[in-house]
Coordinates of C-alpha atoms in Angstrom, one line a residue:
M28 CA 34.1 251.8 82.9
K29 CA 30.4 251.1 83.3
M30 CA 29.8 250.5 87.0
L31 CA 27.1 248.4 88.8
T32 CA 23.7 249.9 88.2
T33 CA 21.8 250.9 91.3
G34 CA 19.1 248.6 92.7
P35 CA 16.3 248.7 95.3
N36 CA 16.9 250.9 98.4
Y37 CA 16.8 247.8 100.7
I38 CA 16.8 244.0 100.4
H39 CA 15.1 242.3 103.3
E40 CA 14.6 238.7 104.3
F41 CA 11.9 237.4 106.6
P42 CA 11.2 233.7 107.4
T43 CA 7.4 234.1 107.2
V44 CA 4.8 236.3 105.6
R45 CA 3.4 237.3 109.0
E46 CA 6.7 238.7 110.1
F47 CA 7.0 240.7 106.8
A48 CA 3.4 242.0 107.2
E49 CA 4.1 243.2 110.7
E50 CA 7.4 244.9 109.9
F51 CA 5.9 246.6 106.8
T52 CA 2.6 247.5 108.6
L53 CA 0.3 246.4 105.8
G54 CA -2.9 248.5 105.9
P55 CA -5.5 250.5 104.0
D56 CA -2.9 252.7 102.2
D57 CA -1.5 249.6 100.4
L58 CA -2.5 247.9 97.1
V59 CA -1.4 244.3 97.2
V60 CA -1.0 242.8 93.7
T61 CA -0.8 239.0 93.9
I62 CA -2.5 235.7 92.7
D63 CA -5.5 234.0 94.3
F64 CA -3.5 231.1 95.7
V65 CA -1.0 233.4 97.6
K66 CA -3.9 235.6 98.8
S67 CA -5.8 232.6 100.3
K68 CA -2.9 230.6 101.6
F69 CA -0.7 233.4 103.1
L70 CA -2.2 236.9 103.0
E71 CA -5.8 236.9 104.2
P72 CA -4.9 236.9 108.0
V73 CA -2.4 239.7 107.7
L74 CA -3.8 242.2 105.2
N75 CA -5.1 244.5 108.0
G76 CA -7.4 246.3 105.6
A77 CA -5.0 246.5 102.6
N78 CA -6.6 246.6 99.1
V79 CA -6.0 243.5 97.0
L80 CA -5.9 243.0 93.3
T81 CA -5.4 239.4 92.1
V82 CA -4.2 239.0 88.5
D83 CA -5.4 235.5 87.7
K84 CA -8.4 236.8 85.8
Y85 CA -6.2 238.7 83.3
G86 CA -4.3 235.6 82.1
S87 CA -1.6 233.3 83.3
Q88 CA 1.0 233.8 80.5
E89 CA 3.8 236.3 80.5
P90 CA 2.6 240.0 80.8
T91 CA 0.9 241.4 77.7
D92 CA 0.1 245.0 76.8
E93 CA -3.7 244.2 77.0
M94 CA -3.3 242.5 80.5
I95 CA -1.4 245.5 81.8
D96 CA -3.9 248.0 80.5
A97 CA -6.7 246.1 82.2
I98 CA -4.7 246.0 85.5
I99 CA -3.9 249.7 85.3
Q100 CA -7.6 250.4 84.9
D101 CA -8.6 248.2 87.8
A102 CA -5.9 249.6 90.0
G103 CA -7.3 253.1 89.5
K104 CA -10.4 252.0 91.4
F105 CA -8.4 251.9 94.6
D106 CA -6.9 254.7 96.8
Y107 CA -3.3 253.7 97.8
K108 CA 0.1 255.1 98.5
R109 CA 2.1 251.9 98.1
I110 CA 2.0 248.9 95.8
I111 CA 3.2 245.6 97.2
A112 CA 3.6 243.0 94.5
I113 CA 3.8 239.4 95.8
G114 CA 4.2 236.9 93.0
G115 CA 6.4 235.6 90.2
G116 CA 8.2 237.7 87.5
A117 CA 4.9 238.5 85.7
V118 CA 3.2 239.9 88.8
M119 CA 6.3 242.0 89.7
D120 CA 6.9 243.2 86.1
M121 CA 3.2 244.3 85.7
S122 CA 3.3 246.0 89.1
K123 CA 6.3 248.0 88.2
V124 CA 4.5 249.4 85.2
V125 CA 1.3 250.1 87.2
A126 CA 3.3 251.9 89.8
V127 CA 4.9 254.1 87.2
A128 CA 1.9 254.6 84.8
G129 CA -0.2 256.8 87.1
G130 CA -3.3 255.5 85.2
D131 CA -1.9 256.0 81.7
S132 CA -1.8 253.1 79.1
I133 CA 1.1 250.8 78.6
D134 CA 1.7 252.2 75.1
D135 CA 2.0 255.7 76.5
V136 CA 4.4 254.5 79.2
I137 CA 6.6 252.7 76.8
D138 CA 6.7 255.6 74.3
N139 CA 7.4 258.2 76.9
L140 CA 9.1 256.2 79.7
P141 CA 11.9 258.7 80.6
S142 CA 9.3 261.3 81.5
Y143 CA 7.4 259.2 84.0
K144 CA 8.1 259.7 87.7
R145 CA 6.7 257.2 90.2
T146 CA 4.5 258.8 92.9
V147 CA 3.7 255.6 95.0
G148 CA 5.9 253.3 96.9
L149 CA 6.9 249.9 95.5
V150 CA 7.7 246.7 97.3
L151 CA 8.5 243.6 95.4
V152 CA 8.2 240.1 96.9
P153 CA 9.1 237.1 94.7
T154 CA 7.3 233.8 95.0
T155 CA 9.8 232.0 92.7
C156 CA 13.6 232.0 92.7
G157 CA 14.5 232.8 89.1
T158 CA 13.6 236.1 87.6
G159 CA 15.4 238.5 89.9
S160 CA 12.8 241.1 88.9
E161 CA 12.6 242.4 92.5
V162 CA 16.1 243.9 92.2
T163 CA 16.0 245.1 88.5
E164 CA 14.5 248.1 86.7
I165 CA 13.4 245.9 83.9
A166 CA 9.9 244.7 82.9
A167 CA 9.4 242.2 80.0
I168 CA 6.2 243.0 78.1
N169 CA 4.6 241.0 75.2
R170 CA 3.3 243.8 73.0
T171 CA 0.6 241.8 71.3
R172 CA -0.7 244.8 69.3
L173 CA 2.7 245.1 67.7
G174 CA 3.6 241.4 67.6
S175 CA 6.8 241.7 69.5
K176 CA 8.3 241.3 73.0
A177 CA 9.8 244.3 74.6
G178 CA 12.1 244.7 77.6
I179 CA 11.6 248.2 79.1
A180 CA 13.7 249.7 81.8
S181 CA 13.6 252.8 84.0
P182 CA 15.2 253.7 87.3
E183 CA 11.6 254.6 88.4
M184 CA 10.8 250.8 88.2
F185 CA 13.4 249.9 90.9
A186 CA 11.6 248.8 94.1
D187 CA 12.0 250.8 97.2
D188 CA 12.2 247.5 99.0
A189 CA 12.9 243.9 97.7
V190 CA 11.7 241.3 100.2
L191 CA 12.7 237.6 100.3
I192 CA 10.4 235.2 102.2
P193 CA 11.4 231.5 101.9
E194 CA 8.0 230.4 103.3
L195 CA 6.3 231.5 100.1
L196 CA 8.4 229.0 98.1
Y197 CA 8.2 225.9 100.2
G198 CA 5.2 224.6 98.3
L199 CA 6.5 225.2 94.8
P200 CA 5.9 222.2 92.5
D201 CA 9.3 220.6 91.6
H202 CA 9.0 221.6 88.0
V203 CA 8.3 225.3 88.8
F204 CA 11.3 225.3 91.2
A205 CA 13.6 223.8 88.6
T206 CA 12.5 226.1 85.7
S207 CA 12.7 229.1 88.0
S208 CA 16.1 228.5 89.4
M209 CA 17.4 227.5 85.9
D210 CA 16.4 231.0 84.7
A211 CA 18.6 232.4 87.5
L212 CA 21.5 230.2 86.5
V213 CA 21.2 231.3 82.9
H214 CA 21.1 235.0 84.1
S215 CA 24.3 234.5 86.0
V216 CA 26.2 232.8 83.2
E217 CA 25.0 235.1 80.4
S218 CA 25.6 238.3 82.3
T219 CA 29.1 237.2 83.3
L220 CA 30.0 236.4 79.7
S221 CA 28.5 239.7 78.5
P222 CA 30.9 242.4 77.1
N223 CA 29.0 244.7 79.5
A224 CA 30.1 242.8 82.6
T225 CA 32.2 244.6 85.2
P226 CA 34.3 243.3 88.0
Y227 CA 31.4 244.2 90.3
T228 CA 28.7 242.3 88.4
K229 CA 31.0 239.3 88.0
L230 CA 31.2 239.0 91.8
F231 CA 27.4 238.5 91.9
G232 CA 27.3 236.4 88.8
Y233 CA 29.9 233.9 89.9
E234 CA 28.5 233.6 93.4
A235 CA 25.0 232.9 91.9
M236 CA 26.5 230.1 89.8
K237 CA 28.1 228.6 92.8
M238 CA 25.0 228.7 95.0
I239 CA 22.7 227.3 92.4
I240 CA 24.9 224.5 91.1
S241 CA 26.0 223.5 94.6
G242 CA 22.3 223.6 95.6
Y243 CA 21.4 221.4 92.7
K244 CA 24.0 218.9 93.8
Q245 CA 22.8 218.8 97.4
I246 CA 19.1 218.3 96.2
A247 CA 20.0 215.5 93.7
E248 CA 22.1 213.7 96.4
A249 CA 19.3 214.0 99.0
G250 CA 17.1 211.4 97.4
P251 CA 15.2 210.3 94.3
A252 CA 13.0 212.7 92.3
G253 CA 9.7 213.4 94.1
S254 CA 11.0 212.1 97.5
E255 CA 10.3 213.8 100.8
E256 CA 14.1 213.9 101.4
R257 CA 14.7 215.8 98.3
R258 CA 11.8 218.2 99.0
A259 CA 13.1 218.8 102.5
K260 CA 16.6 219.6 101.3
R261 CA 15.2 221.9 98.6
N262 CA 13.2 223.9 101.2
E263 CA 16.2 223.9 103.6
L264 CA 18.2 225.7 100.8
M265 CA 15.4 228.0 99.6
S266 CA 16.9 231.1 101.2
D267 CA 20.1 230.4 99.3
F268 CA 18.2 230.1 96.0
L269 CA 16.3 233.3 96.6
I270 CA 19.6 235.1 97.4
A271 CA 21.2 233.5 94.3
S272 CA 18.4 234.8 92.1
D273 CA 18.9 238.3 93.5
Y274 CA 22.7 238.0 92.8
A275 CA 21.9 236.9 89.3
G276 CA 19.5 239.8 88.9
L277 CA 22.0 242.3 90.1
S278 CA 24.5 240.8 87.6
F279 CA 22.2 240.9 84.6
E280 CA 20.9 244.3 85.4
T281 CA 24.2 245.6 84.1
G282 CA 25.6 242.7 82.0
G283 CA 22.3 241.8 80.3
C284 CA 21.0 238.6 79.0
A285 CA 22.0 237.3 75.6
A286 CA 21.5 234.6 72.9
V287 CA 20.2 231.9 75.3
H288 CA 17.3 234.2 76.1
A289 CA 16.9 235.5 72.6
L290 CA 16.6 232.0 71.2
S291 CA 14.5 230.7 74.0
Y292 CA 11.9 233.4 73.4
Q293 CA 11.0 231.8 70.1
L294 CA 10.3 228.4 71.7
G295 CA 8.4 230.0 74.5
G296 CA 6.5 232.3 72.3
K297 CA 5.1 229.8 69.8
Y298 CA 4.9 226.6 71.9
H299 CA 4.3 228.2 75.4
V300 CA 7.2 226.4 77.0
P301 CA 8.0 227.8 80.5
H302 CA 10.7 230.4 80.4
G303 CA 13.3 228.6 82.5
E304 CA 12.7 225.3 80.6
S305 CA 13.0 227.0 77.2
N306 CA 16.3 228.6 78.5
Y307 CA 17.6 225.2 79.4
A308 CA 16.7 223.9 75.9
M309 CA 19.1 226.5 74.5
F310 CA 21.7 226.9 77.2
T311 CA 24.6 224.5 76.5
G312 CA 23.9 224.6 72.8
V313 CA 24.7 228.3 72.8
L314 CA 27.8 227.9 75.1
R315 CA 29.2 225.1 72.9
N316 CA 28.9 227.4 69.8
Y317 CA 30.6 230.2 71.7
M318 CA 33.4 227.8 72.4
E319 CA 33.8 226.9 68.7
I320 CA 34.3 230.6 67.9
K321 CA 36.4 231.6 70.9
S322 CA 37.5 229.2 73.7
D323 CA 39.6 231.6 75.8
G324 CA 38.8 234.7 77.8
E325 CA 35.9 234.8 80.3
I326 CA 34.2 231.6 78.9
A327 CA 37.3 229.6 79.9
K328 CA 37.1 231.1 83.4
V329 CA 33.3 230.2 83.6
N330 CA 33.9 226.7 82.4
Q331 CA 36.7 226.1 84.9
F332 CA 34.7 227.6 87.7
I333 CA 31.7 225.3 87.0
A334 CA 34.0 222.3 86.5
D335 CA 35.5 222.9 90.0
I336 CA 32.0 223.0 91.6
L337 CA 31.1 219.8 89.8
G338 CA 34.4 218.1 90.4
C339 CA 35.0 217.2 86.8
D340 CA 37.5 217.9 84.1
V341 CA 36.8 221.1 82.2
S342 CA 36.7 219.2 78.9
V343 CA 33.4 217.6 79.9
V344 CA 32.0 220.5 81.9
Y345 CA 28.8 221.0 79.8
D346 CA 28.1 217.2 79.7
E347 CA 28.4 217.0 83.5
L348 CA 26.4 220.1 84.1
E349 CA 23.6 218.7 81.9
K350 CA 23.7 215.4 83.8
L351 CA 23.2 217.3 87.0
I352 CA 20.4 219.6 85.8
N353 CA 18.6 216.6 84.1
Q354 CA 18.0 215.2 87.5
L355 CA 15.8 218.1 88.3
L356 CA 14.7 219.3 84.8
P357 CA 15.2 216.7 82.0
K358 CA 16.4 218.4 78.8
K359 CA 14.3 217.8 75.6
A360 CA 15.1 218.2 72.0
L361 CA 13.2 221.0 70.2
H362 CA 11.1 218.5 68.2
E363 CA 9.8 217.1 71.5
Y364 CA 8.0 220.4 72.1
G365 CA 6.4 220.3 68.6
V366 CA 8.9 222.4 66.8
T367 CA 9.1 221.6 63.1
R368 CA 12.1 221.9 60.8
E369 CA 10.2 224.7 59.0
D370 CA 10.2 226.6 62.3
L371 CA 14.0 226.8 62.4
P372 CA 14.6 229.5 59.7
E373 CA 11.6 231.4 60.9
F374 CA 12.9 231.4 64.5
T375 CA 16.3 232.4 63.3
E376 CA 15.0 235.3 61.2
R377 CA 13.0 236.5 64.2
V378 CA 16.1 236.3 66.5
M379 CA 18.2 238.4 64.1
T380 CA 15.5 241.0 63.4
T381 CA 13.7 241.4 66.8
Q382 CA 16.3 240.5 69.5
H383 CA 19.1 242.9 68.9
R384 CA 18.6 244.2 72.5
L385 CA 19.8 240.7 73.7
M386 CA 22.1 239.6 70.9
K387 CA 24.4 242.6 71.4
N388 CA 25.3 241.1 74.8
N389 CA 26.6 237.9 73.3
F390 CA 30.1 236.7 74.4
V391 CA 31.0 236.7 70.7
P392 CA 28.9 237.9 67.8
L393 CA 26.5 235.3 66.3
D394 CA 25.3 235.7 62.7
Y395 CA 22.2 234.2 61.0
D396 CA 24.0 231.0 59.9
R397 CA 25.4 230.4 63.4
V398 CA 21.9 230.9 65.0
L399 CA 20.4 228.5 62.5
K400 CA 23.1 226.0 63.3
I401 CA 22.3 226.2 67.0
F402 CA 18.6 225.7 66.4
T403 CA 19.4 222.8 64.0
E404 CA 21.7 221.1 66.5
L405 CA 19.1 221.3 69.2
Y406 CA 16.3 220.2 67.0

């Protein structure tokens, strides 16, 4: 049996950035990789001489090979013994590669990854509650020179320390919070349904589902969208959402993501829809099609588990789940993003030819016709 893959050496939680900086003794031997906003709002008073590299100038989209090569080159201008990445999934993924690369190009790293040994420390601090990148060995890279997206993985990309700081997330815009946490929910469901799931990963997957969906209920019940009451409840629960994201990351580190992610990459890639939002666009559409093929086994357990949280009959679990999520992140049909009917077979072909890494983790196999059917139903 495949067991739970290892993760970071330690997972810490600090209420504030200052407490983290003091405990980790930030200083001249550190290279802090972050974004301008986080640097100015949280870090400047506590850097204590640490070097800082802000990634805003390289682009704001998901990491590309060209962005990472530029960051590797600029990181080489500093003398450091530890990289501390403070940001979303893109910042953490790029920092993993920089830590391992030792100055080499991203293409060299990808082509020879098993031979690379990290020689600097690595601390990962998320500023969103969705990717779980701080507890995985995975980095997602858009290889623009090859026209494909790659997920690379190596034990050398596990952090020495993952650090959760709720203070960093209190000011998240509502939409960013919703798309981020939605990504974690999809991670938990897909990895639990995966044929690679184990009893150990399912512990994390189911607990993440419970924490996220229960949290959504509390936020929705606290007040209308945009209200101070809702924002206060969200921030009160932020530690739970950060932990749930970690749980989901620990689950998909072994179980893997599947068709929801594979299909969502097409929407995000061509129409630049935020990752969590593109996941939600595909989420229940994929699950409903799984159910048409096989309605027993783990998916029946997942459906009943979610229905119990929602307090609804299992026969309407996907409808009720969407009703709840729509209060935080309204679902859109694909055509509302600009997708055309001509895109659908192109998207399908791309899923079937470039996303085998994800599609092999599906609850049941999906062929070309089934993937096209899902896209068409969601159109």
